[in-house]
Coordinates of C-alpha atoms in Angstrom, one line a residue:
V108 CA 157.0 103.1 108.5
N109 CA 159.3 104.4 105.8
N110 CA 161.0 101.0 105.3
Y111 CA 157.5 99.4 105.1
L112 CA 156.4 101.9 102.4
A113 CA 159.7 101.4 100.4
K114 CA 159.3 97.6 100.5
K115 CA 155.6 98.0 99.7
I116 CA 156.5 99.7 96.4
L117 CA 158.8 96.8 95.4
L118 CA 156.1 94.3 96.5
E119 CA 153.5 96.1 94.4
E120 CA 155.7 95.9 91.3
K121 CA 155.8 92.2 91.6
L122 CA 152.1 91.8 92.4
N123 CA 151.2 93.9 89.4
A124 CA 153.5 92.1 87.0
I125 CA 150.5 90.2 85.5
R126 CA 148.9 92.3 82.9
Y127 CA 145.1 93.1 82.7
P128 CA 144.4 90.9 79.6
Q129 CA 146.0 87.9 81.3
L130 CA 144.6 88.6 84.8
Y131 CA 141.0 89.3 83.7
S132 CA 140.9 86.4 81.2
L133 CA 141.2 83.9 84.1
E134 CA 138.1 81.9 85.0
K135 CA 136.2 82.9 88.1
E136 CA 137.8 80.4 90.6
Q137 CA 141.3 81.2 89.3
F138 CA 140.7 85.0 89.4
I139 CA 139.3 84.9 93.0
A140 CA 142.3 82.7 94.1
R141 CA 144.7 85.3 92.5
A142 CA 142.8 88.2 94.2
D143 CA 142.9 86.4 97.6
S144 CA 146.6 85.6 97.2
V145 CA 147.5 89.3 96.5
K146 CA 145.4 90.3 99.5
N147 CA 147.2 87.8 101.8
V148 CA 150.7 89.0 100.6
R149 CA 149.7 92.6 101.4
E150 CA 148.2 91.7 104.8
N151 CA 151.4 89.7 105.7
H152 CA 153.5 92.7 104.8
L153 CA 151.4 95.0 106.9
G154 CA 151.4 92.5 109.7
K155 CA 155.1 92.5 110.0
L156 CA 155.1 96.2 110.6
L157 CA 152.3 96.0 113.2
N158 CA 154.2 93.2 115.0
S159 CA 157.4 95.1 115.1
R160 CA 156.0 98.4 116.5
Q161 CA 153.2 99.3 118.9
D162 CA 153.2 103.0 118.3
I163 CA 152.0 103.1 114.6
N164 CA 149.5 105.9 113.9
E165 CA 146.0 104.5 114.0
K166 CA 144.8 106.4 110.9
F167 CA 147.8 105.1 109.0
I168 CA 146.9 101.5 109.9
K169 CA 143.2 102.2 109.0
F170 CA 144.2 103.5 105.6
E171 CA 146.6 100.6 104.8
Q172 CA 144.0 98.0 105.9
A173 CA 141.3 99.8 103.8
D174 CA 143.7 100.0 100.8
I175 CA 144.1 96.2 100.9
L176 CA 140.4 95.5 101.4
Y177 CA 139.0 97.9 98.8
S178 CA 141.6 97.1 96.1
R179 CA 140.5 93.5 96.2
A180 CA 136.8 94.5 96.2
W181 CA 137.4 96.8 93.2
M182 CA 139.0 93.9 91.4
L183 CA 136.1 91.5 92.1
L184 CA 133.5 94.1 91.2
N185 CA 135.0 94.8 87.8
Y186 CA 135.9 91.3 87.0
P187 CA 132.6 90.4 85.2
D188 CA 132.9 93.2 82.6
Y189 CA 136.6 92.9 82.2
Y190 CA 136.4 89.2 81.8
K191 CA 133.9 89.5 79.0
H192 CA 136.1 92.1 77.3
F193 CA 139.5 90.4 77.6
A194 CA 138.3 86.8 77.3
K195 CA 136.0 87.9 74.4
K196 CA 133.0 86.2 76.0
N197 CA 129.4 87.3 76.0
S198 CA 128.7 86.2 79.5
V199 CA 130.3 84.9 82.7
N200 CA 128.9 82.4 85.2
L201 CA 129.4 84.0 88.6
G202 CA 127.2 81.8 90.8
E203 CA 124.7 83.0 93.4
D204 CA 127.1 84.1 96.1
Y205 CA 129.7 86.0 94.0
Y206 CA 128.6 89.4 95.2
S207 CA 128.4 88.4 98.9
F208 CA 131.6 90.4 99.6
L209 CA 129.6 93.7 99.0
T210 CA 127.8 93.3 102.4
E211 CA 131.2 93.5 104.2
L212 CA 132.1 96.9 102.9
N213 CA 131.3 100.4 104.2
L214 CA 130.1 102.8 101.5
N215 CA 129.9 105.8 103.9
D216 CA 133.3 106.3 105.5
G217 CA 134.1 109.9 104.7
E218 CA 137.5 109.6 106.3
L219 CA 138.6 107.4 103.4
I220 CA 137.7 109.9 100.7
D221 CA 141.4 110.5 99.9
L222 CA 142.1 106.8 99.5
E223 CA 142.2 106.1 95.7
F224 CA 141.0 102.5 95.8
Y225 CA 138.1 103.5 98.1
T226 CA 136.7 106.1 95.7
M227 CA 137.4 103.7 92.7
Y228 CA 135.4 101.1 94.5
L229 CA 132.5 103.5 95.2
K230 CA 132.3 104.5 91.6
S231 CA 132.4 100.9 90.4
Y232 CA 129.7 100.0 93.0
L233 CA 127.5 102.8 91.6
N234 CA 128.1 101.6 88.1
K235 CA 126.9 98.1 89.0
K236 CA 123.8 99.5 90.7
T237 CA 123.1 101.7 87.7
D238 CA 123.4 98.7 85.4
D239 CA 120.9 96.8 87.6
E240 CA 118.4 99.7 87.3
F241 CA 118.6 99.7 83.5
K242 CA 118.1 96.0 83.4
K243 CA 115.0 96.3 85.6
D244 CA 113.5 99.2 83.7
S245 CA 114.4 99.5 80.0
T246 CA 112.4 102.7 79.6
L247 CA 115.1 104.6 81.7
K248 CA 117.3 104.8 78.6
D249 CA 114.8 107.1 77.0
I250 CA 115.2 110.0 79.4
D251 CA 117.7 112.9 78.7
N252 CA 121.2 112.1 79.9
A253 CA 119.9 108.8 81.2
L254 CA 123.1 107.5 82.7
T255 CA 123.9 110.5 84.8
A256 CA 120.3 111.0 85.8
V257 CA 120.0 107.5 87.2
K258 CA 123.4 107.7 88.9
L259 CA 122.4 111.0 90.6
H260 CA 119.2 109.4 91.9
L261 CA 121.1 106.4 93.2
T262 CA 123.8 108.5 94.8
K263 CA 121.2 110.2 97.0
E264 CA 119.9 106.9 98.1
I265 CA 123.1 104.9 98.6
F266 CA 125.5 107.4 100.1
T267 CA 124.4 108.9 103.4
D268 CA 127.7 110.3 104.5
E269 CA 127.7 114.0 103.5
T270 CA 131.4 114.0 102.4
I271 CA 130.9 110.9 100.3
K272 CA 127.6 112.0 98.8
N273 CA 129.0 115.5 97.9
Y274 CA 132.1 113.9 96.3
M275 CA 130.0 111.5 94.2
L276 CA 127.6 114.2 93.1
Y277 CA 130.5 116.3 92.1
T278 CA 132.3 113.7 90.1
L279 CA 129.1 112.7 88.2
M280 CA 128.3 116.3 87.2
T281 CA 131.9 117.0 86.3
A282 CA 132.1 114.0 84.0
Q283 CA 128.7 114.8 82.4
I284 CA 129.7 118.4 81.6
K285 CA 133.3 117.6 80.6
Y286 CA 132.5 114.8 78.2
E287 CA 128.8 115.4 77.1
G288 CA 128.3 119.2 77.5
I289 CA 125.3 120.9 79.0
K290 CA 122.6 120.0 76.4
N291 CA 119.4 119.1 78.3
T292 CA 121.1 119.2 81.6
E293 CA 119.0 121.9 83.3
A294 CA 117.2 119.3 85.5
L295 CA 120.5 117.5 86.4
M296 CA 122.1 120.8 87.3
A297 CA 119.1 121.9 89.5
D298 CA 119.3 118.5 91.2
F299 CA 123.0 118.8 91.8
V300 CA 122.7 122.3 93.3
K301 CA 119.8 121.3 95.5
N302 CA 121.6 118.2 97.0
C303 CA 125.3 119.2 97.1
T304 CA 126.2 121.0 100.3
D305 CA 130.0 121.5 99.6
Q306 CA 130.5 125.0 98.4
K307 CA 133.8 124.3 96.6
Y308 CA 132.2 121.6 94.5
L309 CA 129.2 123.8 93.7
T310 CA 131.6 126.6 92.6
K311 CA 133.7 124.3 90.4
V312 CA 130.7 122.8 88.6
K313 CA 129.1 126.2 88.0
E314 CA 132.3 127.5 86.5
Q315 CA 132.6 124.5 84.3
Y316 CA 128.9 124.8 83.3
S317 CA 129.3 128.5 82.4
K318 CA 132.3 127.7 80.0
W319 CA 130.0 125.4 78.0
E320 CA 127.3 128.0 77.7
K321 CA 129.2 129.7 74.9
L322 CA 128.7 126.5 72.9
A323 CA 125.0 126.4 73.3
E324 CA 122.6 126.3 70.4
G325 CA 122.5 129.6 68.5
K326 CA 125.8 130.8 69.7
P327 CA 128.5 131.8 67.1
A328 CA 130.6 128.8 66.3
P329 CA 134.3 129.5 67.2
L330 CA 136.3 129.8 64.0
F331 CA 139.3 127.7 63.1
S332 CA 141.7 127.4 60.2
Y333 CA 143.8 124.3 59.3
P334 CA 145.7 122.9 56.3
D335 CA 144.0 120.3 54.2
I336 CA 145.6 117.2 52.6
T337 CA 147.1 119.4 49.8
G338 CA 148.5 122.0 52.2
D339 CA 145.9 124.7 51.5
T340 CA 144.5 126.5 54.5
I341 CA 140.8 125.9 55.0
S342 CA 138.7 128.0 57.4
L343 CA 135.3 127.3 59.0
S344 CA 134.2 130.7 57.6
D345 CA 134.8 129.4 54.1
F346 CA 131.6 127.3 54.4
K347 CA 129.2 130.1 55.4
G348 CA 125.9 129.5 53.6
K349 CA 126.2 125.7 54.1
Y350 CA 125.5 123.4 57.0
V351 CA 128.8 122.0 58.4
Y352 CA 129.0 118.6 60.1
I353 CA 132.4 118.3 61.7
D354 CA 134.2 115.1 62.9
V355 CA 137.1 115.7 65.3
W356 CA 139.1 112.5 65.3
A357 CA 142.6 110.8 65.2
T358 CA 144.0 107.8 63.5
W359 CA 145.0 106.2 66.8
C360 CA 141.5 106.4 68.2
G361 CA 139.6 103.1 67.9
P362 CA 136.1 104.6 68.3
C363 CA 137.0 107.3 65.8
R364 CA 138.0 104.7 63.2
A365 CA 134.8 102.7 63.9
E366 CA 132.7 105.7 62.9
L367 CA 134.5 106.1 59.5
P368 CA 132.3 103.6 57.5
H369 CA 129.2 105.2 58.9
L370 CA 130.5 108.6 58.0
E371 CA 131.2 107.4 54.5
K372 CA 127.6 106.2 54.2
L373 CA 126.3 109.5 55.5
Q374 CA 128.4 111.4 52.9
E375 CA 127.2 109.2 50.2
H376 CA 123.6 109.7 51.3
F377 CA 123.9 113.5 51.0
K378 CA 126.3 113.6 48.0
E379 CA 123.9 115.4 45.7
N380 CA 123.1 118.1 48.3
E381 CA 125.2 121.3 47.9
N382 CA 123.9 122.8 51.1
I383 CA 125.9 120.6 53.5
V384 CA 129.6 119.9 53.8
F385 CA 131.4 117.3 55.8
V386 CA 134.6 118.3 57.5
S387 CA 137.0 115.9 59.3
V388 CA 139.6 117.5 61.6
S389 CA 142.5 115.3 62.8
V390 CA 144.1 115.9 66.1
D391 CA 146.9 113.4 65.5
N392 CA 150.2 114.6 67.0
T393 CA 152.1 114.1 63.7
K394 CA 151.0 114.5 60.1
D395 CA 152.3 111.3 58.6
P396 CA 149.8 108.8 60.1
W397 CA 146.9 111.2 59.1
E398 CA 148.2 111.7 55.5
K399 CA 148.7 108.0 55.1
M400 CA 145.2 107.0 56.2
V401 CA 143.5 109.8 54.2
K402 CA 145.3 108.6 51.1
E403 CA 145.1 104.9 51.6
K404 CA 141.4 104.9 52.7
K405 CA 140.5 107.6 50.2
L406 CA 138.6 109.4 52.9
K407 CA 136.1 111.8 51.5
G408 CA 134.9 115.2 52.6
V409 CA 137.2 118.0 53.7
Q410 CA 140.2 116.6 55.5
L411 CA 142.0 119.0 57.9
F412 CA 145.0 118.5 60.2
A413 CA 144.9 120.3 63.6
K414 CA 148.0 118.8 65.2
G415 CA 147.4 117.5 68.6
R416 CA 144.8 117.4 71.3
K417 CA 145.8 120.9 72.5
S418 CA 144.9 122.5 69.2
S419 CA 142.5 125.5 69.1
I420 CA 139.5 123.5 68.1
S421 CA 139.9 121.2 71.1
K422 CA 140.2 124.3 73.4
E423 CA 137.4 126.3 71.8
Y424 CA 134.9 123.5 71.6
M425 CA 135.8 121.9 75.0
I426 CA 136.8 118.6 73.4
N427 CA 138.0 116.3 76.1
S428 CA 137.4 113.0 74.3
I429 CA 137.1 111.9 70.7
P430 CA 135.4 111.3 68.4
R431 CA 133.4 114.5 68.8
F432 CA 130.9 115.8 66.3
L433 CA 129.8 119.3 65.7
L434 CA 126.9 120.7 63.7
I435 CA 127.0 124.3 62.5
D436 CA 124.2 126.1 60.6
T437 CA 124.4 128.2 57.4
E438 CA 125.0 131.4 59.4
G439 CA 128.0 130.0 61.3
K440 CA 126.0 129.4 64.5
I441 CA 126.0 126.3 66.6
I442 CA 123.2 123.8 66.2
D443 CA 124.8 121.1 68.4
S444 CA 128.3 121.3 69.9
N445 CA 128.0 117.6 70.8
A446 CA 126.1 116.2 67.8
P447 CA 125.1 112.5 67.3
R448 CA 127.7 110.3 65.7
P449 CA 127.3 109.0 62.1
S450 CA 126.3 105.6 63.6
G451 CA 123.5 107.4 65.5
K452 CA 120.6 109.5 64.6
I453 CA 122.4 112.3 62.8
K454 CA 121.0 111.4 59.3
E455 CA 117.4 112.1 60.4
I456 CA 118.5 115.4 62.0
L457 CA 120.3 116.5 58.8
E458 CA 117.3 115.5 56.7
N459 CA 115.0 117.8 58.7
L460 CA 117.2 120.9 58.3
D461 CA 115.8 123.7 56.1
G462 CA 117.2 123.3 52.6
I463 CA 118.4 119.8 53.0
Q464 CA 117.0 117.1 50.8
A465 CA 118.4 113.5 50.9

């Protein structure tokens, strides 16, 4: 078995030599042929082990066979979206029977919960079913935290194995809280508590939820102080008496850079208003890229450098992904610790604040 696993590592290195952009740019027939070829190589390698010994642990065999089966299924399930991304196409012609492989797979084998490709497949399967629901009913997007709400509903329908269901419920709520916060999540949280029967998952989510409560609307905004482009130290408290819209970003972050033109338009829209200030806090690891971009792009507003994703602002405001936007009121209290992006509905929100006139 040890020899089998050692050779498997070397084999996987060869099989994974083709990079994602090349692999997922293949047309459907070529991609399926590649996926089947990889599956056959892995099955042949496992077959040599099984033919050489009769006393191999049955659970080990099950896990190896499942790893081969669900890794291929995961590839096939993600191909349509990855193809459109890497091939830069708006659509892909899959044919009527493309998803027939889904009927061959077990969504409720709790024994496989520790198998990475199995859980990856379950999540991708849930993503597909969620997309299907949104396509059938466009009004779903209008409910609070729509994506997580629909996924929670589908999880209760699709996954009947208690171990699988609890795991999926836990990962959904963890992701929601970690990346989106707890705004308007009371119904989601109640649904999770009602349906999750695993105490350790319940405890972890409740602990995570309680940490976010300090960032709820009306709570004092955690203070921070960072140097600006001239080297002067600027503090959040310096802006008391004004509304503060904060952009936590980095030069290496594509979505962050995509928001910059929208942020510039937002600043231009409110340029005559002295009751609001726009603050951008960079979490780049080094100062040079930040200084270069601020100067070359002539970025407006207050530009601060926090140095790294482990900076105090990231910790205090539970920032696990960027860009992240914060809105603070004139008294230094939180209005929204996960505010809409400049490309979203923030302009209307700002215009409706007391003392703000566009």
